[in-house]
Short mmCIF file of C-alpha atoms in Angstrom, two decimals:
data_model
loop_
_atom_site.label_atom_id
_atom_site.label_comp_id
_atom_site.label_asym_id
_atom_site.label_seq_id
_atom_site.Cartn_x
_atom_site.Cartn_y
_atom_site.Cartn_z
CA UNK A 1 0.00 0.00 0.00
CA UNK A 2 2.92 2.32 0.43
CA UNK A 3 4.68 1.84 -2.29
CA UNK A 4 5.44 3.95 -5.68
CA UNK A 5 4.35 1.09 -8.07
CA UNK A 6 0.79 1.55 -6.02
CA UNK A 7 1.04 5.00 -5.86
CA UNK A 8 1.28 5.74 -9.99
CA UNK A 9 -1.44 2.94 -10.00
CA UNK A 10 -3.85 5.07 -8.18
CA UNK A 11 -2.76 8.18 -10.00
CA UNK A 12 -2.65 6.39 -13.39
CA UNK A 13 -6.17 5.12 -12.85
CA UNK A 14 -7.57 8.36 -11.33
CA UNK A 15 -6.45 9.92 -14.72
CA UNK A 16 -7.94 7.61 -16.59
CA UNK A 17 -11.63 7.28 -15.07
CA UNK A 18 -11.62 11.17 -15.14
CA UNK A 19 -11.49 10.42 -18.89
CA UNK A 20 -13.62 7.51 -18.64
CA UNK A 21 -16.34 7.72 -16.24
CA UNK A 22 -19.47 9.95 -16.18
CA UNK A 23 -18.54 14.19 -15.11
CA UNK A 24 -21.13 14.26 -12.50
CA UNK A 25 -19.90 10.76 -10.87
CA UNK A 26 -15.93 11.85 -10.63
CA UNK A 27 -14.37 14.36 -8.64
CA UNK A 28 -10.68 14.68 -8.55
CA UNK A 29 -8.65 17.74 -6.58
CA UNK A 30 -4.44 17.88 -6.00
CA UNK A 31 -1.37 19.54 -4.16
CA UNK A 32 1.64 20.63 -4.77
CA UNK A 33 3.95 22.40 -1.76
CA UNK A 34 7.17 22.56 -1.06
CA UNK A 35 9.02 24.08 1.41
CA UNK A 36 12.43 24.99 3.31
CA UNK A 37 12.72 24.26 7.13
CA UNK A 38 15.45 24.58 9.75
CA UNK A 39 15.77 22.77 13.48
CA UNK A 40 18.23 24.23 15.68
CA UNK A 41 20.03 22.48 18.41
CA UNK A 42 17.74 19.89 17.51
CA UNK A 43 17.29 16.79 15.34
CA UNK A 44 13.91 16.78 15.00
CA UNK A 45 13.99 18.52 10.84
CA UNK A 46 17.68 17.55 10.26
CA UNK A 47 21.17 17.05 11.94
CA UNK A 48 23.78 19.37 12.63
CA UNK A 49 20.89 22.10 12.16
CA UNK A 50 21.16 22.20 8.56
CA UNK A 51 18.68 24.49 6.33
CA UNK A 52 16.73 21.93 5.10
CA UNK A 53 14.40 21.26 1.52
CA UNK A 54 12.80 18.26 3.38
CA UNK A 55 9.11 19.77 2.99
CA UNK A 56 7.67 18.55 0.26
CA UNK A 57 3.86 17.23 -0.39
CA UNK A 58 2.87 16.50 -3.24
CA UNK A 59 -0.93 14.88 -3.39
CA UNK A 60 -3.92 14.13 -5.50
CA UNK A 61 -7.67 12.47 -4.17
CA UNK A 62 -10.42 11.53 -6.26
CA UNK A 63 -14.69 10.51 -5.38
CA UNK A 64 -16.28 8.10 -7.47
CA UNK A 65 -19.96 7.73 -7.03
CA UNK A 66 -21.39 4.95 -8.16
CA UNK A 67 -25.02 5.77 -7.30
CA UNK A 68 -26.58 7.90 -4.65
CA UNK A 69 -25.66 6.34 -1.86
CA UNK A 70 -22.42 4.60 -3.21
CA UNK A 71 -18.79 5.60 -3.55
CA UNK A 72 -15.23 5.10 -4.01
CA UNK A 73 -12.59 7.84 -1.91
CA UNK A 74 -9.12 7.78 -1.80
CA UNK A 75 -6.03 10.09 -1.76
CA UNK A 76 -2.61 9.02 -2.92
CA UNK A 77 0.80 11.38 -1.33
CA UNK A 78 4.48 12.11 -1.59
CA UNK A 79 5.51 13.17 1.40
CA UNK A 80 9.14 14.45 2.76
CA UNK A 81 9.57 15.78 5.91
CA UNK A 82 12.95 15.21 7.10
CA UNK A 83 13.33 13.18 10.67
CA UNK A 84 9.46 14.22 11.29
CA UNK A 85 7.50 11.27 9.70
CA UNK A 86 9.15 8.50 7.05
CA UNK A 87 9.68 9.80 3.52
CA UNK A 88 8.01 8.49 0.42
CA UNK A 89 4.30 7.45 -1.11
CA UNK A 90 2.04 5.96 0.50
CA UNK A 91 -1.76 5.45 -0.08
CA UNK A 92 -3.68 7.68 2.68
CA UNK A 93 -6.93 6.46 2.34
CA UNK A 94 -8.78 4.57 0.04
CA UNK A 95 -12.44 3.65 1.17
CA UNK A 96 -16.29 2.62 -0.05
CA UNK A 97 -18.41 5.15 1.52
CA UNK A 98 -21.63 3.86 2.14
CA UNK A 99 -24.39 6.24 3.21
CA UNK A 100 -27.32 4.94 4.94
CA UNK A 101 -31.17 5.26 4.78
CA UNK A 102 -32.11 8.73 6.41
CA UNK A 103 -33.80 7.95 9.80
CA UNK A 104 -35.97 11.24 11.04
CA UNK A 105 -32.97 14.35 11.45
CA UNK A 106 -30.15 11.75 11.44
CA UNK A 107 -27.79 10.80 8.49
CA UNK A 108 -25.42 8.22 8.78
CA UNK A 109 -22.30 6.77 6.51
CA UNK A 110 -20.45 3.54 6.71
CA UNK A 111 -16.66 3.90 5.24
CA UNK A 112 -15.21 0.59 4.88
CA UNK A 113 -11.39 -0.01 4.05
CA UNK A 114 -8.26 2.49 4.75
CA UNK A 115 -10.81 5.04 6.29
CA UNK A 116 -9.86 9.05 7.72
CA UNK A 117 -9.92 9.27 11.18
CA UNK A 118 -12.58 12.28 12.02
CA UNK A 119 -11.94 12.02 16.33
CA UNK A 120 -9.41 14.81 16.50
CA UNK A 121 -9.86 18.81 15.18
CA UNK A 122 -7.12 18.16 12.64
CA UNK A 123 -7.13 14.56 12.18
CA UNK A 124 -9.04 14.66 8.90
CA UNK A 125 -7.61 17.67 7.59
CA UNK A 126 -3.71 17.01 8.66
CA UNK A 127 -3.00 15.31 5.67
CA UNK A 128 -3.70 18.63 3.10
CA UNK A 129 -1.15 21.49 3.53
CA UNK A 130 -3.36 24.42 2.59
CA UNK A 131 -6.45 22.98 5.56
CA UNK A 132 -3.92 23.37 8.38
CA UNK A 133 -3.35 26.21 10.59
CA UNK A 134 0.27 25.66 10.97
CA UNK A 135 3.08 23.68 8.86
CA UNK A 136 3.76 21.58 11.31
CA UNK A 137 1.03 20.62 14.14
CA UNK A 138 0.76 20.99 17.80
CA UNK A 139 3.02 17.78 18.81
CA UNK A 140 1.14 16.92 21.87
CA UNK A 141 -2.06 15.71 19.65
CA UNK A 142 -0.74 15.44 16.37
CA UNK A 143 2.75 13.60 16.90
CA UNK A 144 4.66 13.86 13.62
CA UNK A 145 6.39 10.37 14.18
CA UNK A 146 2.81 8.46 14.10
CA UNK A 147 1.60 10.79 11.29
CA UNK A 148 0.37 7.52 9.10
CA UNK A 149 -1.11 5.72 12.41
CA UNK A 150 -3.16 8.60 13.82
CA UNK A 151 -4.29 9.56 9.94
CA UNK A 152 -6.66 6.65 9.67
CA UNK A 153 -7.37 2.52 10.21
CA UNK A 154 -7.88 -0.02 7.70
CA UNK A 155 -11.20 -1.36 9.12
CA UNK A 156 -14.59 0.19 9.83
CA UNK A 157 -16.01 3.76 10.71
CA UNK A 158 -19.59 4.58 11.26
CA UNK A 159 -20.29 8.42 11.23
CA UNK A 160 -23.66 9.82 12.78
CA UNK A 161 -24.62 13.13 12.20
CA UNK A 162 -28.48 15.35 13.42
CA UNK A 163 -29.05 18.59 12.43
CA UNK A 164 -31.91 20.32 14.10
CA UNK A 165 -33.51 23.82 15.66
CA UNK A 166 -31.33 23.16 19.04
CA UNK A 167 -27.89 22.63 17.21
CA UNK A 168 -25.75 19.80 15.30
CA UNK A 169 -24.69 16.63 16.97
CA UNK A 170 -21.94 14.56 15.04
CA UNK A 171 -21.09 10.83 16.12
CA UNK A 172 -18.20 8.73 15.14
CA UNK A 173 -17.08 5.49 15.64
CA UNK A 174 -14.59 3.08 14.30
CA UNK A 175 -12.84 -0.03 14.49
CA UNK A 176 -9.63 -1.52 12.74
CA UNK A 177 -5.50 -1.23 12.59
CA UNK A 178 -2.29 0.56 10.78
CA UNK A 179 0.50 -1.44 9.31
CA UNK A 180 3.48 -0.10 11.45
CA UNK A 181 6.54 0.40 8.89
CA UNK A 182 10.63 0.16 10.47
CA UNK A 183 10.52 3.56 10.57
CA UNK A 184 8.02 4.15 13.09
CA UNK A 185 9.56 0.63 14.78
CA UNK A 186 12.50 2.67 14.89
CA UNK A 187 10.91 5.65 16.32
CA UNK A 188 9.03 3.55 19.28
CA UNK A 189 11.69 1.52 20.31
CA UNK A 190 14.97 2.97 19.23
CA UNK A 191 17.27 2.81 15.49
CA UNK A 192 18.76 -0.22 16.44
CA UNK A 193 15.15 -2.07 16.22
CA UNK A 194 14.55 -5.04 13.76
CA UNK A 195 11.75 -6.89 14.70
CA UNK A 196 7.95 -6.36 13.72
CA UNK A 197 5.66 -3.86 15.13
CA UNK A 198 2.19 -4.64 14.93
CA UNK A 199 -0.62 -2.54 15.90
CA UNK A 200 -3.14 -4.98 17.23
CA UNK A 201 -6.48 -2.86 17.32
CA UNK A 202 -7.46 0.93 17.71
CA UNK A 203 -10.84 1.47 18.44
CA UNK A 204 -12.13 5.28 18.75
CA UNK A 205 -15.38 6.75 19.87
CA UNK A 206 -15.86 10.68 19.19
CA UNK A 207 -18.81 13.26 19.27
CA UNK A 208 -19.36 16.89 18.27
CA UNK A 209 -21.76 19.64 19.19
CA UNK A 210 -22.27 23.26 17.70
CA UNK A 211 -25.82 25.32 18.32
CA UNK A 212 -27.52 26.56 15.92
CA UNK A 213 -25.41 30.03 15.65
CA UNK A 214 -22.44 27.73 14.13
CA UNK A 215 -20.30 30.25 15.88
CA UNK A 216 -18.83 27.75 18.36
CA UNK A 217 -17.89 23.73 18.96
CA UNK A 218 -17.68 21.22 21.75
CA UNK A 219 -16.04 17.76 21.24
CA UNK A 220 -15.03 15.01 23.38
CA UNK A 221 -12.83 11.85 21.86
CA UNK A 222 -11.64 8.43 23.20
CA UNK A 223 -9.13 5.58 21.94
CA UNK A 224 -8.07 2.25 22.89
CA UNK A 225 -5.65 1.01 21.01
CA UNK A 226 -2.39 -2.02 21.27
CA UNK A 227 0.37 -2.66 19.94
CA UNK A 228 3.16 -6.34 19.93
CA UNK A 229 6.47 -5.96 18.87
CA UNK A 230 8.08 -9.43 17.50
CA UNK A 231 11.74 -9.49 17.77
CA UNK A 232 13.91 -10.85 14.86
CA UNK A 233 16.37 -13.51 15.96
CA UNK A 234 19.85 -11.36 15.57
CA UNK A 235 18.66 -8.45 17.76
CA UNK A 236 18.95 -7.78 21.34
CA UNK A 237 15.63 -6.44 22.01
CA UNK A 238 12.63 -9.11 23.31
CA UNK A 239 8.84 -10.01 22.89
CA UNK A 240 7.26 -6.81 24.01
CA UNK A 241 3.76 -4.46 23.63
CA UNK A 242 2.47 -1.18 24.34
CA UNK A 243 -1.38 -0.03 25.65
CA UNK A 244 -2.37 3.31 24.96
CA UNK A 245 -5.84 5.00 26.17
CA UNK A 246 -6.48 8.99 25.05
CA UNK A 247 -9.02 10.50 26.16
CA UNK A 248 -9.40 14.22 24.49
CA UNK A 249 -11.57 17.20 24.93
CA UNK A 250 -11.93 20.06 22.35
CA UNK A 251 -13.14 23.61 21.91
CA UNK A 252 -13.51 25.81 18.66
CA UNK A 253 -15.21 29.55 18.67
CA UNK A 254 -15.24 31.31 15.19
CA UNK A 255 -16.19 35.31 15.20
CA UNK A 256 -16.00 37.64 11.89
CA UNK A 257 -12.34 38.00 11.70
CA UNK A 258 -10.81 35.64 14.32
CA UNK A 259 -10.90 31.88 14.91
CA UNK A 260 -10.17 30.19 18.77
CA UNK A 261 -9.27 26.55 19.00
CA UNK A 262 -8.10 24.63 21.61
CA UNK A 263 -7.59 20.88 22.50
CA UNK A 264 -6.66 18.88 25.66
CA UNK A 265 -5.71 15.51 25.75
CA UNK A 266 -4.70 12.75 28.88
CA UNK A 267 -3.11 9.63 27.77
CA UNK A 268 -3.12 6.48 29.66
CA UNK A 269 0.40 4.32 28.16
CA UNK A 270 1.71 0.36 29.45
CA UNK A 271 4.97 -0.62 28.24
CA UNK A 272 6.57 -4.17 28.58
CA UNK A 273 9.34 -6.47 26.93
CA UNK A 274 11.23 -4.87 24.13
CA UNK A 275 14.27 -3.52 25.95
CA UNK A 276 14.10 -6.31 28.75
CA UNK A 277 11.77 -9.49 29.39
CA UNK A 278 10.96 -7.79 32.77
CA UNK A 279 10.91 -4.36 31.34
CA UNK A 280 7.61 -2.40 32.60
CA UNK A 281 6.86 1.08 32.53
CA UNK A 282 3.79 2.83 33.06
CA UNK A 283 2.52 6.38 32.52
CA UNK A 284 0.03 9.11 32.77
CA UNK A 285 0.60 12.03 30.64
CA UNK A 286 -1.48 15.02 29.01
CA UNK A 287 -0.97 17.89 27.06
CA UNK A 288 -2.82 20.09 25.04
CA UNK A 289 -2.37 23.46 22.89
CA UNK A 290 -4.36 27.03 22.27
CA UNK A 291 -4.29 28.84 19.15
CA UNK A 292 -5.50 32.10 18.30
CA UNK A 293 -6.26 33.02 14.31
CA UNK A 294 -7.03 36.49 13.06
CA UNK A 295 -7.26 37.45 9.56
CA UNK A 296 -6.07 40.77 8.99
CA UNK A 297 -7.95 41.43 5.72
CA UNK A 298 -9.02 38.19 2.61
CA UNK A 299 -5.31 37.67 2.31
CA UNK A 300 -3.08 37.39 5.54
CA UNK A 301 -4.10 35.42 8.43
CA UNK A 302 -1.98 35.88 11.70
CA UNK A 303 -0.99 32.55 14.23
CA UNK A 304 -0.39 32.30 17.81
CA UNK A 305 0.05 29.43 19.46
CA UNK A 306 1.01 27.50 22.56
CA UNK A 307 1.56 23.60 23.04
CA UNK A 308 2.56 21.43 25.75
CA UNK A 309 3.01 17.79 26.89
CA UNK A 310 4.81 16.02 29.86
CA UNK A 311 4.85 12.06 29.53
CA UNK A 312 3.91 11.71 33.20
CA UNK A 313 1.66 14.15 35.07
CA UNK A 314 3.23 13.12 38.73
CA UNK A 315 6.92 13.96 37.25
CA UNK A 316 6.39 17.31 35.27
CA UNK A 317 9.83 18.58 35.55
CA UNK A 318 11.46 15.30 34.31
CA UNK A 319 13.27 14.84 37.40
CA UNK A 320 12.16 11.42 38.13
CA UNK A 321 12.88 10.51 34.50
CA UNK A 322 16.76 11.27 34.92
CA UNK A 323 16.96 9.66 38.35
CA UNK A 324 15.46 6.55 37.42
CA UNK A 325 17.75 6.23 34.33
CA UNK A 326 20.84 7.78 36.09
CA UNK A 327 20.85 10.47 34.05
CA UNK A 328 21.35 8.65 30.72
CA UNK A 329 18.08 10.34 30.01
CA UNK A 330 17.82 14.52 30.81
CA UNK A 331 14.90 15.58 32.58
CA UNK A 332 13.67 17.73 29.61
CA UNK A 333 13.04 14.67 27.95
CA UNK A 334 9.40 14.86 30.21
CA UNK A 335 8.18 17.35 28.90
CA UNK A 336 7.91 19.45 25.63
CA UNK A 337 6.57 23.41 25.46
CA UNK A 338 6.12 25.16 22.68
CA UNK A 339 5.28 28.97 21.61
CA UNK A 340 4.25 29.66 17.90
CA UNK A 341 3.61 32.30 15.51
CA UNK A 342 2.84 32.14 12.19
CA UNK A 343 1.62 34.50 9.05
CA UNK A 344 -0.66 32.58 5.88
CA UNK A 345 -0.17 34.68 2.46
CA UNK A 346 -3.03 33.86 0.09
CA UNK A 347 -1.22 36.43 -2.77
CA UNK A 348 -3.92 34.50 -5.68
CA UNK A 349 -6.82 32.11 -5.62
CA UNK A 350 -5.08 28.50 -4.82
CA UNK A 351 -1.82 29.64 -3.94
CA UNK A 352 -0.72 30.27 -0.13
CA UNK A 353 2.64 30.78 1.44
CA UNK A 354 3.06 29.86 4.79
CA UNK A 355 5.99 30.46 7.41
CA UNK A 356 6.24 30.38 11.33
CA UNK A 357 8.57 30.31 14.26
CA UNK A 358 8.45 27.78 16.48
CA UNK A 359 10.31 28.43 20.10
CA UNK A 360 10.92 24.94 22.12
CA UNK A 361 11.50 23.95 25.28
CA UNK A 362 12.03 20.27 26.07
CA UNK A 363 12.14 17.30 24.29
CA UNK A 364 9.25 15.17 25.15
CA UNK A 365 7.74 15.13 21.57
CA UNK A 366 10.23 14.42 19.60
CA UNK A 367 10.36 10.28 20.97
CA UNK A 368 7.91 7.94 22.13
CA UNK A 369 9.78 6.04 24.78
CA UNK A 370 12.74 8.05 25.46
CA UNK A 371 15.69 5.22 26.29
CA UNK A 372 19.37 4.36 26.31
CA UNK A 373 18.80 3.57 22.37
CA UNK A 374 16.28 6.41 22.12
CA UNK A 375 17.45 9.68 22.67
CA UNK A 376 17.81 12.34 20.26
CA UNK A 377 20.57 15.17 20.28
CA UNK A 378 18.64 17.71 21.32
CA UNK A 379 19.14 20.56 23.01
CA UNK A 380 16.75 21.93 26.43
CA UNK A 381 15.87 24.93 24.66
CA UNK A 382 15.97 24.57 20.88
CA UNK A 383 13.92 26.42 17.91
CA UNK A 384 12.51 25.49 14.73
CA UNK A 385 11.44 27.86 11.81
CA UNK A 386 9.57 26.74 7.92
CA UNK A 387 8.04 28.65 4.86
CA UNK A 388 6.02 26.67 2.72
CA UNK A 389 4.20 27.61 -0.72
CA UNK A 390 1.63 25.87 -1.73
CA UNK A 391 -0.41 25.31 -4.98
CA UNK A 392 -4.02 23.34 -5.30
CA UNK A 393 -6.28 22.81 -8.01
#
């Protein structure tokens, strides 16, 4: 599914059908972006904090529908990020969406294959440069190493949604697994890794409210979700897994020219095996970001931001992290806060450029497990800056 033979497949056939198949029943829409970044006394862009090219998306989605109530989504990507998420194609989604009888105010669909998550404020809009407030996300939802994981399931997703005089009410539920890749094996359990990681199930529950003014949103989320690793025979790491529980809470207000939005998140993680047989670590950790968006006039839009995370919420300053490990580990590997701002240039219709400063303080984003074989050079205070332009059509 990831890739390039399937990727110029799916573009090669999207072409074609465009061609082939009936106006009104195909839909196709692309992206092109690319961009120049720079992390500094930090690996999390590049090394040795090189001025880096690694921001490229490139991107094209197409809707067939095969009747009224029948269809075929999908979105093939490029995608080159540096040390953020792995480079190369891969198939986002690709899903039958199925929408169901209408019962009284309620509408329902039924997407079955490599479905779009919908749980988080970003999660189905993440994957399109020109939908997201910032280039790169607030790390303590949208964690750049999972990227491909958090994007979507291949499985099952039921979406619920009831319009009426006292507001909107949206429901969504789904059921399946990711294929984990050696780069994100890598990223959970360190670059020495060679095993299998295997994400056994992630099941996610979310629902959204907004009165009838549209002005403002409520949303609460939930997922269960676990993963095995399976060691290969020449490695030194052993039969291991990882539990995760999030439970998230959301908030969006729009007004005429400025946009609030605002998500908190508590995460519930068990880890055993992998770097010992009696290895076991447990923790409790939240985070959770505030933006503010105003648009000055139809063509600049100003950011601010502020993100943060600690892995454990009864060891905020990291302290206990470095004691436990001896200091192998610094403390600011607990925790991660960050300060943003950001300016969008929409100079034509379809074109944007993008750029934003991000100042950092910690390191708790940039690893899942931080560990003897997982520990980034990074700085305690470190920086990050990007311009991106971006074309879609």
């Amino acid at each position: 599914m990831k890739s390039f033979p399937a990727i110029f497949v799916f573009f090669f056939s999207s072409l074609v059908a465009r061609h082939c198949l009936a106006e009104d029943a195909f839909s196709w829409h692309g992206f092109l972006s690319q961009g120049i970044s720079q992390s500094i006394d930090s690996d999390f862009i590049h090394e040795d904090d090189e001025i880096s090219f690694d921001l490229t998306e490139l991107g094209i989605n197409m809707r067939y529908d095969m009747n009224a109530s029948l269809a075929v989504v999908g979105q093939a990507v490029y995608l080159n990020g540096g040390n953020r998420y792995e480079r190369g194609a891969r198939i986002d989604y690709l899903f039958v969406d199925w929408r169901l009888p209408d019962m009284e105010n309620w509408t329902a669909n039924i997407n079955l294959g490599r479905f779009k998550s919908p749980h988080w404020l970003y999660s189905a809009t993440r994957d399109v440069p020109q939908t997201r407030s910032t280039i790169i996300l607030p790390q303590s939802i949208y964690f750049d190493n999972f990227r491909d994981v958090a994007l979507g399931s291949d499985g099952v997703l039921l979406q619920l949604y009831r319009s009426s005089d006292e507001g909107n009410l949206k429901i969504n539920w789904s059921y399946g697994s990711s294929p984990m890749s050696s780069y994100q094996t890598k990223a959970l359990l360190g670059e020495f890794a060679q095993g299998e990681l295997k994400q056994d199930y992630a099941h996610q529950f979310s629902v959204f409210w907004q009165p009838p003014s549209l002005d403002w949103q409520l949303g609460a989320s939930w997922l269960d979700s676990d993963f095995t690793y399976h060691p290969s025979a020449n490695e030194n790491l052993f039969e291991g897994g990882r539990t995760v529980r999030l439970y998230t809470l959301s908030a969006v207000y729009y007004a005429e020219n400025w946009e609030f939005n605002a998500e908190l998140q508590r995460n519930h993680s068990r880890d055993f095996g992998g770097y010992s047989p009696a290895f076991f670590d447990e923790n409790k950790g939240e985070g959770g970001y505030a933006q503010i968006r105003y648009m000055l006039n139809s063509q600049f839009t100003l950011t601010l931001g502020y993100d943060m995370y600690v892995s454990d919420r009864n060891d905020r300053d990291g302290e206990k992290l470095e004691a436990a490990t001896g200091g192998v580990i610094p403390a600011y590997f607990g925790y991660e806060k960050t300060a943003t701002v950001g300016v969008q240039w929409d100079p034509r219709p379809n074109w944007r450029i993008q750029a934003e400063h991000h100042w950092v303080n910690g390191a708790g984003r940039l690893t899942s497990i931080p560990g003897p074989q997982n520990t980034p050079d990074t700085a305690e205070y470190w920086r990050m800056w990007a311009v991106q332009v971006m074309y879609w059509f």
